[in-house]
XYZ file of C-alpha atoms in Angstrom:
724
model
C 141.082 70.242 66.799
C 141.891 70.042 70.477
C 139.726 67.998 72.784
C 137.082 69.894 74.734
C 137.298 69.078 78.452
C 134.464 69.527 80.884
C 135.045 69.953 84.600
C 134.891 66.247 85.345
C 137.460 65.355 82.640
C 139.754 68.025 84.016
C 139.394 66.795 87.591
C 140.384 63.269 86.499
C 143.475 64.592 84.706
C 144.377 66.778 87.673
C 143.997 63.858 90.052
C 146.249 61.690 87.895
C 148.875 64.417 87.894
C 148.638 65.025 91.615
C 148.851 61.274 92.332
C 146.457 60.520 95.054
C 145.213 63.895 96.215
C 141.490 63.479 96.844
C 138.914 65.402 94.854
C 137.400 66.926 98.009
C 140.640 68.821 98.546
C 140.156 70.556 95.220
C 136.555 71.579 95.801
C 136.245 74.210 98.535
C 133.167 75.219 100.472
C 132.651 78.815 101.563
C 131.169 79.817 104.945
C 127.924 80.386 103.033
C 127.838 76.712 102.020
C 128.653 77.485 98.374
C 130.871 74.866 96.732
C 133.677 76.417 94.663
C 135.195 74.251 91.928
C 138.835 74.620 90.835
C 137.849 75.164 87.200
C 134.903 76.814 85.447
C 134.144 76.645 81.732
C 131.542 78.093 79.384
C 129.380 75.043 80.106
C 128.842 76.507 83.574
C 127.139 79.558 82.059
C 124.146 77.585 80.808
C 120.758 78.297 82.403
C 121.890 81.400 84.314
C 118.899 83.764 84.334
C 120.898 86.954 84.737
C 123.414 86.370 81.951
C 121.763 88.237 79.077
C 121.334 91.597 80.786
C 123.046 94.878 79.923
C 124.057 97.724 82.246
C 121.197 100.082 83.046
C 118.567 97.549 81.968
C 116.472 95.233 84.146
C 117.554 93.256 86.171
C 120.549 95.649 86.448
C 123.114 92.934 87.310
C 125.776 94.751 85.299
C 125.114 98.128 86.865
C 122.324 100.600 87.674
C 123.398 102.945 84.875
C 124.167 102.159 81.255
C 127.522 103.928 81.128
C 128.586 103.460 84.768
C 132.111 104.788 85.505
C 132.870 105.579 81.875
C 130.754 108.726 82.223
C 131.004 109.290 85.988
C 133.303 107.508 88.452
C 132.052 106.458 91.861
C 131.903 109.139 94.559
C 134.913 109.185 96.882
C 133.689 109.438 100.477
C 135.342 109.252 103.882
C 133.249 108.341 106.924
C 134.523 110.703 109.565
C 133.584 112.813 112.531
C 135.084 113.244 115.955
C 135.281 115.584 118.919
C 133.426 118.858 118.329
C 131.706 120.129 115.197
C 134.472 122.714 114.823
C 137.250 120.095 114.758
C 135.333 117.862 112.343
C 134.690 120.835 110.055
C 138.440 121.466 109.760
C 138.998 117.806 108.891
C 136.262 117.852 106.214
C 137.649 120.953 104.537
C 141.109 119.411 104.255
C 139.681 116.225 102.728
C 137.543 118.165 100.237
C 140.578 120.182 99.165
C 142.456 116.894 98.647
C 139.873 115.403 96.286
C 137.046 114.016 98.412
C 133.701 114.416 96.606
C 131.144 113.699 99.346
C 130.909 113.799 103.120
C 129.900 110.838 105.297
C 129.221 112.004 108.834
C 129.978 109.908 111.913
C 128.050 111.009 114.995
C 129.032 110.196 118.550
C 127.123 107.571 120.505
C 125.416 110.113 122.734
C 123.804 111.649 119.653
C 122.909 108.228 118.209
C 121.066 107.310 121.364
C 119.194 110.612 121.667
C 121.049 112.070 124.654
C 122.440 115.565 125.058
C 126.089 115.899 126.004
C 125.228 117.008 129.542
C 123.441 113.737 130.341
C 125.391 111.729 132.939
C 124.712 108.434 131.131
C 126.910 109.515 128.216
C 129.755 111.076 130.174
C 132.330 108.743 128.555
C 130.834 108.782 125.040
C 130.654 112.465 124.069
C 132.812 113.164 121.013
C 134.583 109.804 121.201
C 133.429 107.717 118.237
C 132.019 110.564 116.200
C 131.057 114.217 116.346
C 128.812 115.515 119.132
C 125.615 117.211 117.896
C 123.218 118.696 120.443
C 121.466 121.471 118.494
C 121.209 123.179 115.119
C 124.119 125.391 116.155
C 126.420 122.350 116.174
C 125.160 121.342 112.736
C 125.791 124.846 111.385
C 129.371 124.759 112.677
C 129.850 121.278 111.194
C 129.113 122.604 107.692
C 130.528 126.100 108.068
C 132.086 127.113 104.743
C 130.831 123.936 103.035
C 128.041 124.820 100.556
C 125.195 122.385 101.134
C 123.712 123.115 97.706
C 126.863 121.618 96.138
C 128.085 118.957 98.575
C 126.428 115.549 98.882
C 126.157 114.614 102.564
C 125.634 111.110 103.900
C 124.647 110.793 107.553
C 124.850 107.526 109.453
C 121.995 108.012 111.877
C 119.114 105.766 112.896
C 117.981 106.111 116.514
C 117.944 109.918 116.717
C 117.285 110.246 112.999
C 114.489 112.826 113.412
C 116.386 115.553 115.321
C 119.583 115.009 113.312
C 117.904 115.204 109.898
C 115.778 118.144 111.076
C 118.927 119.947 112.260
C 120.537 119.350 108.852
C 117.489 120.795 107.092
C 117.470 123.888 109.325
C 121.241 124.330 108.973
C 120.709 124.345 105.190
C 117.913 126.917 105.496
C 120.068 129.203 107.607
C 122.916 128.789 105.131
C 120.499 129.961 102.420
C 119.931 126.528 100.849
C 116.249 125.539 100.497
C 115.281 122.014 101.452
C 114.702 120.935 97.826
C 118.363 121.619 96.982
C 119.848 119.434 99.716
C 121.439 116.244 98.392
C 122.727 113.175 100.134
C 121.469 110.280 102.243
C 120.254 109.624 105.761
C 120.720 106.014 106.868
C 117.337 105.755 108.646
C 117.630 101.931 108.715
C 116.215 100.993 112.093
C 115.529 97.298 111.431
C 119.246 96.627 111.132
C 119.751 98.246 114.536
C 117.519 95.663 116.203
C 119.564 92.894 114.583
C 123.173 93.970 115.046
C 124.250 97.547 115.758
C 121.801 98.352 118.565
C 121.801 102.167 118.414
C 118.018 102.196 118.642
C 115.917 104.333 120.972
C 112.277 103.299 120.534
C 110.599 99.892 120.021
C 110.256 98.449 116.478
C 106.666 99.489 115.717
C 106.972 103.242 116.449
C 110.435 103.185 114.901
C 108.887 102.030 111.626
C 106.422 104.928 111.850
C 109.437 107.283 112.025
C 110.962 105.659 108.936
C 107.776 106.034 106.914
C 107.299 109.667 108.029
C 110.802 110.490 106.781
C 110.198 108.702 103.479
C 106.955 110.663 103.075
C 108.538 114.049 103.899
C 111.597 113.599 101.687
C 109.674 112.206 98.708
C 107.495 115.322 98.772
C 110.060 118.021 99.608
C 113.593 116.697 98.984
C 113.886 115.330 95.417
C 117.704 115.129 95.555
C 117.845 113.362 98.910
C 117.851 109.616 99.629
C 115.424 108.980 102.475
C 117.009 105.739 103.582
C 120.242 103.775 103.220
C 119.420 100.120 103.759
C 122.493 98.723 105.412
C 124.039 95.290 105.184
C 127.381 96.710 106.279
C 126.804 96.328 109.995
C 125.483 92.805 109.494
C 128.766 91.663 107.971
C 130.672 93.553 110.667
C 128.629 91.649 113.263
C 129.617 88.340 111.654
C 126.993 87.652 108.973
C 128.176 85.672 105.978
C 127.580 87.150 102.527
C 124.350 85.249 101.818
C 122.917 86.426 105.140
C 124.035 89.994 104.453
C 122.310 89.896 101.074
C 119.083 88.261 102.211
C 118.563 90.287 105.379
C 119.412 93.585 103.672
C 117.050 93.005 100.748
C 114.342 91.871 103.184
C 114.818 95.049 105.237
C 114.353 97.118 102.084
C 111.176 95.284 101.141
C 109.811 95.893 104.647
C 110.432 99.633 104.354
C 108.545 99.714 101.059
C 105.650 97.838 102.687
C 105.549 100.387 105.516
C 105.479 103.316 103.090
C 102.879 101.707 100.819
C 100.698 100.910 103.838
C 100.986 104.609 104.677
C 99.377 105.359 101.303
C 102.494 106.277 99.309
C 102.879 105.193 95.706
C 105.953 102.968 95.344
C 107.183 104.885 92.282
C 107.107 108.165 94.200
C 109.787 107.130 96.694
C 111.476 103.819 95.758
C 113.818 105.439 93.182
C 115.368 107.433 96.064
C 116.070 104.434 98.292
C 119.722 103.470 98.523
C 121.794 100.661 100.014
C 125.015 100.253 101.975
C 127.145 97.103 101.865
C 130.369 95.963 103.483
C 133.204 94.759 101.282
C 135.351 92.099 102.920
C 138.338 90.047 101.856
C 136.638 87.359 99.727
C 137.439 89.281 96.556
C 135.373 87.582 93.838
C 132.515 86.798 96.199
C 132.220 90.451 97.234
C 132.169 91.696 93.632
C 129.555 89.049 92.815
C 127.509 90.037 95.877
C 126.816 93.528 94.542
C 125.780 92.092 91.170
C 123.477 89.598 92.927
C 122.023 92.357 95.132
C 120.908 94.343 92.084
C 119.205 91.275 90.613
C 117.445 90.410 93.871
C 116.149 93.945 94.460
C 114.883 94.281 90.904
C 113.160 90.885 91.055
C 111.441 91.303 94.434
C 110.321 94.916 94.025
C 108.629 94.054 90.743
C 107.096 90.856 92.112
C 105.711 92.315 95.351
C 104.842 95.911 94.479
C 104.046 95.957 90.752
C 105.933 99.196 90.132
C 105.419 101.017 86.831
C 108.668 103.003 86.867
C 111.718 100.740 86.288
C 113.801 103.144 88.405
C 111.993 101.735 91.459
C 113.794 98.435 90.800
C 117.301 99.911 90.632
C 119.552 99.166 93.575
C 122.076 101.960 94.065
C 124.642 101.423 96.765
C 127.386 102.937 98.841
C 130.097 100.565 100.044
C 132.680 100.635 102.783
C 135.704 98.422 103.151
C 135.445 96.086 106.108
C 136.310 97.290 109.578
C 136.199 93.703 110.868
C 139.021 92.657 108.533
C 141.367 95.308 109.952
C 143.904 93.909 112.411
C 145.865 95.462 115.243
C 148.812 93.178 114.516
C 151.019 94.401 111.642
C 148.628 97.312 111.039
C 150.281 98.357 107.771
C 148.972 95.105 106.285
C 145.576 96.794 106.553
C 146.524 99.138 103.700
C 146.749 96.090 101.435
C 143.480 94.678 102.766
C 141.651 97.953 102.189
C 143.012 98.230 98.638
C 141.840 94.711 97.766
C 138.407 95.366 99.240
C 138.083 98.718 97.480
C 138.898 97.048 94.154
C 136.241 94.385 94.768
C 133.643 97.077 95.517
C 134.483 98.961 92.358
C 134.411 95.848 90.177
C 131.043 95.048 91.737
C 129.725 98.426 90.609
C 129.300 100.552 93.750
C 128.079 104.159 93.350
C 130.186 105.551 96.184
C 132.919 104.182 98.383
C 134.542 104.744 101.750
C 137.970 103.238 102.359
C 138.917 102.528 105.966
C 142.154 103.812 107.418
C 144.781 101.253 108.409
C 144.766 102.292 112.082
C 141.014 101.872 112.701
C 141.521 98.519 114.451
C 143.309 100.575 117.102
C 141.656 103.994 117.263
C 140.028 106.747 115.222
C 141.956 107.540 112.007
C 144.600 110.245 111.960
C 145.049 112.729 109.104
C 147.991 110.618 107.901
C 146.057 107.351 107.751
C 142.940 109.020 106.296
C 145.062 110.471 103.494
C 146.337 107.008 102.520
C 142.782 105.636 102.578
C 141.468 108.467 100.411
C 144.386 108.261 97.955
C 143.731 104.535 97.559
C 140.496 105.467 95.813
C 142.045 108.274 93.787
C 144.714 105.888 92.506
C 142.072 103.312 91.543
C 140.093 105.985 89.707
C 142.961 107.650 87.899
C 145.795 105.162 87.414
C 144.307 101.727 86.751
C 141.955 101.996 83.757
C 139.060 100.729 85.880
C 136.791 103.526 84.679
C 137.326 102.757 80.997
C 134.810 99.910 80.699
C 131.478 98.929 82.226
C 131.406 95.757 84.373
C 134.763 94.251 83.336
C 134.036 90.995 85.186
C 130.927 90.247 83.091
C 131.117 86.876 81.375
C 133.659 85.473 83.809
C 132.769 81.809 84.233
C 133.546 82.007 87.946
C 131.977 85.394 88.743
C 128.770 84.668 86.884
C 128.412 81.379 88.766
C 129.102 83.013 92.105
C 126.510 85.669 91.260
C 123.964 82.946 90.527
C 124.812 80.951 93.670
C 124.409 84.052 95.822
C 121.063 84.839 94.188
C 119.737 81.315 94.724
C 120.938 80.971 98.318
C 119.770 84.442 99.357
C 116.368 83.828 97.796
C 115.796 80.846 100.083
C 116.206 83.079 103.143
C 114.137 85.923 101.645
C 111.293 83.498 100.934
C 111.502 82.167 104.497
C 111.255 85.723 105.880
C 108.293 86.476 103.610
C 106.585 83.341 104.930
C 107.170 84.622 108.485
C 105.234 87.797 107.612
C 108.146 90.085 106.722
C 111.289 91.356 108.380
C 109.655 93.002 111.391
C 108.078 89.658 112.357
C 111.354 87.866 111.683
C 113.239 90.280 113.943
C 110.651 89.910 116.696
C 111.179 86.129 116.522
C 114.945 86.594 116.874
C 115.704 84.687 113.672
C 118.127 87.074 111.888
C 120.014 87.992 115.071
C 120.499 84.349 116.033
C 121.693 83.356 112.554
C 124.237 86.181 112.458
C 125.552 85.321 115.929
C 126.011 81.680 114.897
C 127.935 82.791 111.812
C 130.156 85.118 113.863
C 130.942 82.400 116.380
C 131.759 79.890 113.640
C 134.100 82.398 112.007
C 136.005 83.006 115.244
C 136.387 79.247 115.748
C 137.753 78.864 112.208
C 140.307 81.618 112.869
C 141.334 80.241 116.271
C 141.799 76.752 114.813
C 143.604 78.147 111.719
C 141.034 76.862 109.257
C 140.961 80.501 108.192
C 144.331 82.247 107.954
C 144.835 85.920 108.772
C 148.355 87.062 108.003
C 150.103 88.443 111.060
C 147.387 87.246 113.431
C 147.224 83.444 113.478
C 150.034 82.793 110.964
C 153.118 84.606 109.650
C 153.370 86.637 112.839
C 155.946 89.398 113.193
C 158.521 89.431 115.982
C 158.064 93.129 116.664
C 155.143 95.502 117.115
C 154.826 98.440 114.722
C 154.256 101.670 116.591
C 151.450 103.708 115.061
C 150.522 107.272 115.949
C 146.854 107.372 116.868
C 144.201 110.022 117.358
C 143.249 110.450 121.008
C 140.197 112.566 121.856
C 140.116 114.549 125.100
C 136.598 113.494 125.944
C 136.420 115.564 129.124
C 137.271 118.783 127.281
C 134.840 118.029 124.439
C 132.008 117.445 126.880
C 132.861 120.632 128.761
C 132.659 122.665 125.525
C 129.372 121.024 124.530
C 127.788 121.722 127.910
C 128.883 125.366 127.749
C 127.233 125.702 124.312
C 124.078 123.995 125.559
C 123.829 126.303 128.553
C 124.277 129.356 126.325
C 121.618 128.245 123.835
C 119.118 127.436 126.572
C 119.632 130.852 128.159
C 119.092 132.721 124.872
C 116.233 130.801 123.206
C 112.491 131.333 123.655
C 111.647 128.503 126.041
C 107.912 128.978 125.539
C 108.339 128.189 121.837
C 110.530 125.210 122.719
C 107.956 123.795 125.146
C 105.163 124.262 122.587
C 107.254 122.415 119.967
C 107.980 119.539 122.332
C 104.339 119.240 123.330
C 103.332 119.016 119.650
C 105.803 116.147 119.163
C 104.457 114.234 122.165
C 100.863 114.688 121.002
C 101.719 113.639 117.442
C 103.297 110.437 118.763
C 99.852 109.426 120.026
C 98.327 109.549 116.544
C 99.494 109.297 112.939
C 97.837 112.407 111.572
C 100.946 114.599 111.504
C 104.383 114.079 110.015
C 106.926 113.803 112.814
C 109.811 115.152 110.733
C 107.881 118.366 110.033
C 107.383 118.862 113.763
C 111.035 118.138 114.494
C 112.110 120.735 111.914
C 109.988 123.297 113.754
C 111.419 122.221 117.117
C 115.031 122.425 115.928
C 114.400 125.877 114.424
C 113.328 126.934 117.902
C 116.629 125.533 119.256
C 115.249 122.483 120.987
C 117.974 119.915 121.652
C 118.474 116.365 120.412
C 117.876 115.090 123.938
C 114.737 117.153 124.544
C 113.052 116.150 121.287
C 114.009 112.488 121.737
C 112.526 112.525 125.227
C 109.321 114.085 123.870
C 108.790 110.911 121.835
C 110.063 108.633 124.571
C 107.216 109.777 126.836
C 104.841 107.947 124.499
C 107.000 105.345 122.741
C 109.229 104.414 125.749
C 112.929 103.554 125.437
C 113.438 100.068 124.054
C 115.331 97.399 125.981
C 116.042 93.828 124.975
C 117.209 90.798 126.903
C 120.606 89.571 125.743
C 121.056 85.905 124.829
C 123.843 83.786 123.371
C 124.127 80.859 120.975
C 125.663 77.646 122.279
C 127.401 74.542 120.886
C 128.562 76.472 117.832
C 132.156 77.380 118.697
C 132.977 73.934 120.108
C 131.495 72.177 117.078
C 133.531 74.324 114.672
C 136.841 74.444 116.551
C 138.800 71.367 115.469
C 141.492 71.031 118.151
C 139.800 68.887 120.779
C 143.012 68.631 122.808
C 142.853 72.369 123.520
C 139.262 72.051 124.670
C 140.247 69.190 126.990
C 142.977 71.390 128.531
C 140.364 74.034 129.310
C 138.155 71.419 130.974
C 141.055 70.211 133.119
C 141.780 73.796 134.224
C 138.124 74.332 135.122
C 138.110 71.112 137.141
C 141.056 72.443 139.179
C 139.086 75.621 139.855
C 136.087 73.606 141.060
C 138.302 71.873 143.617
C 138.833 75.277 145.264
C 135.359 76.800 145.077
C 133.140 73.759 144.437
C 131.601 75.566 141.434
C 132.627 76.672 137.992
C 133.818 80.162 137.129
C 131.057 82.701 136.625
C 131.854 85.571 134.270
C 129.594 88.585 133.879
C 129.910 90.063 130.362
C 129.307 93.805 130.426
C 128.779 96.369 127.678
C 129.328 99.775 129.245
C 128.274 103.137 127.872
C 126.285 103.646 124.690
C 128.268 101.353 122.357
C 125.874 98.766 120.941
C 128.403 96.771 118.892
C 128.305 93.456 120.731
C 129.896 90.961 118.330
C 133.008 90.507 120.470
C 131.079 90.141 123.712
C 128.656 87.660 122.143
C 131.393 85.512 120.556
C 133.367 85.374 123.804
C 130.199 84.548 125.741
C 129.203 81.782 123.334
C 132.651 80.192 123.268
C 133.222 80.435 127.041
C 129.803 78.875 127.612
C 130.781 75.968 125.347
C 133.982 75.544 127.387
C 131.955 75.046 130.579
C 132.295 78.534 132.073
C 129.071 79.975 133.499
C 128.413 83.120 131.463
C 125.928 85.807 132.485
C 125.383 88.416 129.765
C 124.458 91.910 130.905
C 122.073 94.219 129.113
C 123.411 96.808 126.702
C 124.120 100.430 127.665
C 124.897 99.834 131.335
C 126.585 102.315 133.602
C 129.562 100.974 135.603
C 127.429 101.019 138.766
C 124.656 99.000 137.084
C 127.160 96.426 135.810
C 128.727 96.015 139.253
C 125.301 95.633 140.855
C 124.373 92.816 138.440
C 127.776 91.102 138.749
C 127.402 90.979 142.539
C 123.859 89.613 142.263
C 125.127 86.870 139.928
C 127.962 86.051 142.361
C 130.456 86.553 139.522
C 134.156 85.807 139.852
C 134.974 87.906 136.789
C 133.598 90.906 134.905
C 134.484 90.941 131.216
C 134.181 94.313 129.474
C 134.040 94.650 125.689
C 135.046 98.111 124.439
C 134.877 99.309 120.842
C 134.059 103.007 121.114
C 137.124 104.497 122.839
C 135.399 104.980 126.193
C 137.646 102.509 128.000
C 139.772 105.119 129.795
C 136.678 106.474 131.548
C 134.288 103.570 131.894
C 136.629 100.789 133.043
C 138.330 102.783 135.835
C 134.855 103.865 136.979
C 133.820 100.204 137.070
C 136.822 99.274 139.216
C 136.192 102.206 141.575
C 132.601 101.033 141.925
C 133.794 97.512 142.793
C 135.995 98.937 145.539
C 133.185 101.143 146.765
C 130.907 98.100 147.023
C 133.692 96.049 148.689
C 133.541 93.680 145.744
C 137.062 94.185 144.410
C 137.669 90.448 144.727
C 135.876 90.305 141.353
C 138.522 90.376 138.613
C 138.131 92.651 135.580
C 139.196 91.587 132.104
C 138.653 93.698 129.011
C 138.972 93.370 125.261
C 138.179 95.061 121.992
C 139.603 98.097 120.219
C 142.037 99.326 122.840
C 145.341 100.931 121.772
C 148.508 99.344 123.147
C 149.525 102.689 124.628
C 146.486 102.541 126.923
C 147.251 99.068 128.289
C 149.445 100.244 131.156
C 146.871 102.868 132.148
C 144.243 100.118 132.443
C 146.579 97.747 134.274
C 147.378 100.523 136.740
C 143.648 101.064 137.209
C 143.267 97.408 138.201
C 142.496 95.469 135.009
C 143.826 91.896 135.206
C 144.197 91.117 131.490
C 143.549 92.816 128.144
C 142.645 90.967 124.953
C 143.122 93.137 121.877
C 141.843 92.606 118.326
C 142.897 89.233 116.898
C 143.179 87.532 120.293
C 142.435 83.810 120.318
C 139.338 82.947 122.310
C 140.976 79.730 123.491
C 144.051 81.615 124.731
C 141.768 84.119 126.449
C 139.906 81.313 128.206
C 143.161 79.788 129.478
C 144.304 83.143 130.899
C 140.942 83.943 132.491
C 140.807 80.536 134.188
C 144.437 80.681 135.337
C 144.205 84.222 136.701
C 140.877 83.595 138.387
C 142.110 80.356 139.976
C 145.231 82.006 141.384
C 143.233 85.021 142.552
C 140.634 82.881 144.271
C 143.311 81.013 146.205
C 144.397 84.365 147.627
C 140.920 85.818 148.131
C 138.893 82.727 149.037
C 138.072 83.646 152.622
C 137.400 87.293 151.718
C 134.965 86.325 148.971
C 133.038 83.953 151.184
C 132.602 86.584 153.892
C 131.430 89.359 151.576
C 128.004 90.694 152.455
C 125.928 90.978 149.279
């Protein structure tokens, strides 16, 4: 009989064989603080609470349904939408014909933020990062020829959730589909917006009233529709580690249940229709384990806090999307491999539906070619791999079961802390989740820049040549022109008395809680009110929410391990001070309606650690507002972070405004998702330097300091004489 080795015996043998390699090199620690051993045995399965469960049975670790993919594979979705409703409709029909089973709608930022396309604030955003929807007529065109009684539709919408969902309901009615036959999901997850994505409109408290009104309406009238998709996806995209993603997402879900229960709803009447949305990144086994842990955590906390009687209220059902943050501009075809690995992890974790990102999304919106590869990735997994032949094939894995347990235990510590704070709304008001995610994002960037974390083609194994990729470019000016023409036509043909009555009802209802807001929005959209008009009707009472931006400090410098590089930056800054007797001041601007601020925050945090004076502007600024603030702060540099394809409009407008204000001695740097083909356009417009996806923060700092120093030598007298 062979000797039975435990982990410690094995480590001793391995150390003898490796002759001197220290044990701490064999045991790794994840960004979540979880220690990963090089070997797991059956002894590691002892005392794991979740181990004896079966699929479809509490606590649902092995899946929400007993038979899982053996009876029904996951739903193949593609998150898409661009330009006009007509163009998006064509794209959807092609995807459906090619095997797509559900639609996931991406709306443009103007729609997200409750503005009509004719509003000057959204001039650069209309149709750029999603489809423009102003009225029911746009929604009807979006689903023209797509039977809404047969197609499941997922809509990523939070800020302007009321007019968008109401327009969908009315579009179904006018297609002949009653509200009770509509199936799909509306994201309706506003708490996450205040933490990371920032496409909010109203303050937290009235926003939670909107969420509970939608839950109430859908639970009564829309039995096939999920009233909320509680999203961890955007948390991971913003830099959260997997424990944070788990804990904050579960805590958000518990807060939504509290809001609905406080409204008088019975938990079992709506909780079975709640759904979730997680990101799937490149840590393969951890991501699969995360979904298993999420199901345990949801089942445990719902039962503990709300004493449900229907076990379906404890079932966590989820959609997943492969990570956008893991996609790289460099060697973009590598992204096909990354997406495949992430999709496999999501499936092995037991997702109910899946969206696979296109390989070119680190550069621009996906083309038909790239979207086809992304979609076929799922079809191949479903039909060629045997993955759908067995339920939870990773069950019993020594490693996966331990990771599942570690994630449960670590996430529970944060969930308990949030409960002690009074729930997620209180935690968000304190800034706790946002700060923790920003620290995690900054640490991750420092690990990448110092090569503690390797990304193939970015910080190691770089290619000598750049692959040229065809990208989708939206003619934003033409899209906006078409939308304004449609708006003008609708406004000239509708009954404006009915519209005004509908809007007045919405404003009055905002002052009390006696009427359901979604019901009133359905009436208003039937009368051909617009997204902007109905959003403004609430804004008159609720106001439009603004938040002061802040940054974390002493995180990047403490994580980055090359102190020589940091010393070089200090020396360069000292040379600058000899010219101007002060350090460089950079004003970080987020222009337009794009609320994704991970890049801007990481740059700001790192530059601050380097000794650069960083002033962070508020979100959603116009170019003129950004220039005004930069001048007030006496900035040497304006840094612009762009992720929503508005760079060809917003950045030239910013530079024109600088010239207009006789402040063109202020340099402009930009970074983010900007296609290489647009670089020369921006340089010609006056941009000094562009930092694309995967750029090293340290390299960026060197270039900013060098360019600013040289520029100041030339412009010193001009800058000092400028009248502010």
